[in-house]
Amino acid sequence: MLKFLDILLFTLHLIVIVFNLTGWIWKGTRRFHLWVIGLTGASWFILGIWYGWGYCFLTDWHWSIKRQLGVEDLPNSFIQYFFEAIGIGIVPNTTDSITLVAFVLAIVISIYFNFFRNP
């Protein structure tokens, strides 16, 4: 069951990340995208007040499962973990910077399309 949850959370993570980056593209998903990226931002910056900036509840759940599976030395972010898993050697600070820039761009574009272009 833990292995299934590990795979499920890995897949869910990827879906959320890809949707956060691209969900604004299609008119039919723009409102939902704004909600999802807003929840992501709330996790990072509101829950982050108590748990550390950039806190992701999904990563927290996923890492809990991985620890139960005996995995140790997990990075702070899923994106860093994913980069390492596919062989991209980027230092964590660079990953965090790329992630933040991509997030800000995606949310600004989403706000533009949701409120200023064809609202």
PDB file of C-alpha atoms in Angstrom:
ATOM      1  CA  MET A   1       0.000   0.000   0.000  1.00  0.00           C
ATOM      2  CA  LEU A   2       2.838   2.433   0.818  1.00  0.00           C
ATOM      3  CA  LYS A   3       4.466   1.853  -2.571  1.00  0.00           C
ATOM      4  CA  PHE A   4       1.122   2.574  -4.264  1.00  0.00           C
ATOM      5  CA  LEU A   5       0.780   5.827  -2.263  1.00  0.00           C
ATOM      6  CA  ASP A   6       4.353   6.761  -3.189  1.00  0.00           C
ATOM      7  CA  ILE A   7       3.586   6.330  -6.895  1.00  0.00           C
ATOM      8  CA  LEU A   8       0.240   8.105  -6.526  1.00  0.00           C
ATOM      9  CA  LEU A   9       1.792  11.126  -4.792  1.00  0.00           C
ATOM     10  CA  PHE A  10       4.670  11.238  -7.301  1.00  0.00           C
ATOM     11  CA  THR A  11       2.141  11.291 -10.155  1.00  0.00           C
ATOM     12  CA  LEU A  12      -0.093  13.825  -8.407  1.00  0.00           C
ATOM     13  CA  HIS A  13       2.919  16.071  -7.811  1.00  0.00           C
ATOM     14  CA  LEU A  14       3.820  16.025 -11.490  1.00  0.00           C
ATOM     15  CA  ILE A  15       0.231  16.718 -12.535  1.00  0.00           C
ATOM     16  CA  VAL A  16      -0.041  19.694 -10.163  1.00  0.00           C
ATOM     17  CA  ILE A  17       3.308  21.115 -11.306  1.00  0.00           C
ATOM     18  CA  VAL A  18       2.508  20.785 -15.005  1.00  0.00           C
ATOM     19  CA  PHE A  19      -0.977  22.225 -14.434  1.00  0.00           C
ATOM     20  CA  ASN A  20       0.446  25.121 -12.404  1.00  0.00           C
ATOM     21  CA  LEU A  21       2.763  25.925 -15.299  1.00  0.00           C
ATOM     22  CA  THR A  22       0.297  25.442 -18.164  1.00  0.00           C
ATOM     23  CA  GLY A  23      -3.299  25.479 -16.892  1.00  0.00           C
ATOM     24  CA  TRP A  24      -3.739  29.123 -17.885  1.00  0.00           C
ATOM     25  CA  ILE A  25      -3.328  28.239 -21.580  1.00  0.00           C
ATOM     26  CA  TRP A  26      -6.805  26.754 -22.111  1.00  0.00           C
ATOM     27  CA  LYS A  27      -9.772  29.025 -21.604  1.00  0.00           C
ATOM     28  CA  GLY A  28     -11.816  26.229 -20.019  1.00  0.00           C
ATOM     29  CA  THR A  29      -9.258  25.584 -17.255  1.00  0.00           C
ATOM     30  CA  ARG A  30      -8.273  29.151 -16.413  1.00  0.00           C
ATOM     31  CA  ARG A  31     -10.524  29.635 -13.361  1.00  0.00           C
ATOM     32  CA  PHE A  32      -9.579  26.235 -11.967  1.00  0.00           C
ATOM     33  CA  HIS A  33      -5.909  27.031 -12.633  1.00  0.00           C
ATOM     34  CA  LEU A  34      -6.203  30.242 -10.646  1.00  0.00           C
ATOM     35  CA  TRP A  35      -7.571  28.234  -7.709  1.00  0.00           C
ATOM     36  CA  VAL A  36      -4.895  25.541  -7.909  1.00  0.00           C
ATOM     37  CA  ILE A  37      -2.002  27.961  -8.240  1.00  0.00           C
ATOM     38  CA  GLY A  38      -3.558  30.066  -5.474  1.00  0.00           C
ATOM     39  CA  LEU A  39      -3.658  27.039  -3.182  1.00  0.00           C
ATOM     40  CA  THR A  40      -0.052  26.308  -4.065  1.00  0.00           C
ATOM     41  CA  GLY A  41       0.904  29.855  -3.159  1.00  0.00           C
ATOM     42  CA  ALA A  42      -1.093  29.657   0.075  1.00  0.00           C
ATOM     43  CA  SER A  43       0.767  26.499   1.048  1.00  0.00           C
ATOM     44  CA  TRP A  44       4.144  28.049   0.257  1.00  0.00           C
ATOM     45  CA  PHE A  45       3.600  31.463   1.782  1.00  0.00           C
ATOM     46  CA  ILE A  46       0.828  31.159   4.400  1.00  0.00           C
ATOM     47  CA  LEU A  47       1.485  27.682   5.802  1.00  0.00           C
ATOM     48  CA  GLY A  48       5.123  28.542   5.157  1.00  0.00           C
ATOM     49  CA  ILE A  49       4.953  31.081   7.977  1.00  0.00           C
ATOM     50  CA  TRP A  50       4.726  28.173  10.411  1.00  0.00           C
ATOM     51  CA  TYR A  51       6.415  25.330   8.526  1.00  0.00           C
ATOM     52  CA  GLY A  52       9.077  27.209   6.548  1.00  0.00           C
ATOM     53  CA  TRP A  53       8.843  29.239   3.354  1.00  0.00           C
ATOM     54  CA  GLY A  54       7.997  27.097   0.377  1.00  0.00           C
ATOM     55  CA  TYR A  55       6.227  24.496   2.506  1.00  0.00           C
ATOM     56  CA  CYS A  56       4.177  22.110   0.397  1.00  0.00           C
ATOM     57  CA  PHE A  57       1.686  19.917   2.208  1.00  0.00           C
ATOM     58  CA  LEU A  58       1.792  17.465  -0.699  1.00  0.00           C
ATOM     59  CA  THR A  59       5.571  17.100  -0.375  1.00  0.00           C
ATOM     60  CA  ASP A  60       5.177  16.695   3.391  1.00  0.00           C
ATOM     61  CA  TRP A  61       2.721  13.810   2.887  1.00  0.00           C
ATOM     62  CA  HIS A  62       4.861  12.286   0.156  1.00  0.00           C
ATOM     63  CA  TRP A  63       8.057  12.430   2.211  1.00  0.00           C
ATOM     64  CA  SER A  64       6.221  10.846   5.140  1.00  0.00           C
ATOM     65  CA  ILE A  65       5.355   7.877   2.915  1.00  0.00           C
ATOM     66  CA  LYS A  66       8.896   7.701   1.540  1.00  0.00           C
ATOM     67  CA  ARG A  67      10.368   7.674   5.065  1.00  0.00           C
ATOM     68  CA  GLN A  68       8.060   4.780   5.970  1.00  0.00           C
ATOM     69  CA  LEU A  69       9.473   3.019   2.902  1.00  0.00           C
ATOM     70  CA  GLY A  70      12.979   3.559   4.285  1.00  0.00           C
ATOM     71  CA  VAL A  71      14.040   6.400   1.994  1.00  0.00           C
ATOM     72  CA  GLU A  72      16.375   8.867   3.682  1.00  0.00           C
ATOM     73  CA  ASP A  73      18.216  12.068   2.725  1.00  0.00           C
ATOM     74  CA  LEU A  74      15.273  13.557   0.840  1.00  0.00           C
ATOM     75  CA  PRO A  75      15.715  17.103  -0.465  1.00  0.00           C
ATOM     76  CA  ASN A  76      13.492  19.897   0.791  1.00  0.00           C
ATOM     77  CA  SER A  77      11.522  20.121  -2.436  1.00  0.00           C
ATOM     78  CA  PHE A  78       9.843  17.657  -4.752  1.00  0.00           C
ATOM     79  CA  ILE A  79      11.184  19.549  -7.758  1.00  0.00           C
ATOM     80  CA  GLN A  80      14.766  19.072  -6.523  1.00  0.00           C
ATOM     81  CA  TYR A  81      13.971  15.384  -5.969  1.00  0.00           C
ATOM     82  CA  PHE A  82      12.556  15.111  -9.493  1.00  0.00           C
ATOM     83  CA  PHE A  83      15.581  16.839 -11.045  1.00  0.00           C
ATOM     84  CA  GLU A  84      17.908  14.451  -9.208  1.00  0.00           C
ATOM     85  CA  ALA A  85      15.774  11.453 -10.239  1.00  0.00           C
ATOM     86  CA  ILE A  86      16.068  12.315 -13.938  1.00  0.00           C
ATOM     87  CA  GLY A  87      19.762  13.141 -13.709  1.00  0.00           C
ATOM     88  CA  ILE A  88      19.671  16.939 -13.757  1.00  0.00           C
ATOM     89  CA  GLY A  89      22.352  18.136 -11.362  1.00  0.00           C
ATOM     90  CA  ILE A  90      21.184  21.533 -10.155  1.00  0.00           C
ATOM     91  CA  VAL A  91      21.976  22.864  -6.706  1.00  0.00           C
ATOM     92  CA  PRO A  92      18.926  23.354  -4.469  1.00  0.00           C
ATOM     93  CA  ASN A  93      19.156  27.169  -4.384  1.00  0.00           C
ATOM     94  CA  THR A  94      19.051  27.283  -8.185  1.00  0.00           C
ATOM     95  CA  THR A  95      16.094  24.893  -8.232  1.00  0.00           C
ATOM     96  CA  ASP A  96      14.283  27.085  -5.709  1.00  0.00           C
ATOM     97  CA  SER A  97      14.966  30.194  -7.808  1.00  0.00           C
ATOM     98  CA  ILE A  98      13.753  28.540 -11.017  1.00  0.00           C
ATOM     99  CA  THR A  99      10.658  27.288  -9.200  1.00  0.00           C
ATOM    100  CA  LEU A 100       9.829  30.715  -7.771  1.00  0.00           C
ATOM    101  CA  VAL A 101      10.327  32.516 -11.103  1.00  0.00           C
ATOM    102  CA  ALA A 102       8.160  29.937 -12.928  1.00  0.00           C
ATOM    103  CA  PHE A 103       5.475  30.216 -10.226  1.00  0.00           C
ATOM    104  CA  VAL A 104       5.418  34.027 -10.359  1.00  0.00           C
ATOM    105  CA  LEU A 105       5.234  34.012 -14.165  1.00  0.00           C
ATOM    106  CA  ALA A 106       2.421  31.455 -14.149  1.00  0.00           C
ATOM    107  CA  ILE A 107       0.367  33.305 -11.560  1.00  0.00           C
ATOM    108  CA  VAL A 108       0.839  36.680 -13.266  1.00  0.00           C
ATOM    109  CA  ILE A 109      -0.209  35.180 -16.615  1.00  0.00           C
ATOM    110  CA  SER A 110      -3.176  33.474 -14.950  1.00  0.00           C
ATOM    111  CA  ILE A 111      -4.325  36.716 -13.331  1.00  0.00           C
ATOM    112  CA  TYR A 112      -3.974  38.497 -16.664  1.00  0.00           C
ATOM    113  CA  PHE A 113      -6.068  35.945 -18.546  1.00  0.00           C
ATOM    114  CA  ASN A 114      -8.657  35.584 -15.783  1.00  0.00           C
ATOM    115  CA  PHE A 115      -9.235  39.269 -15.074  1.00  0.00           C
ATOM    116  CA  PHE A 116      -7.893  41.474 -17.860  1.00  0.00           C
ATOM    117  CA  ARG A 117      -8.202  39.564 -21.113  1.00  0.00           C
ATOM    118  CA  ASN A 118     -11.680  38.377 -22.038  1.00  0.00           C
ATOM    119  CA  PRO A 119     -12.916  38.212 -18.403  1.00  0.00           C
TER     120      PRO A 119
END
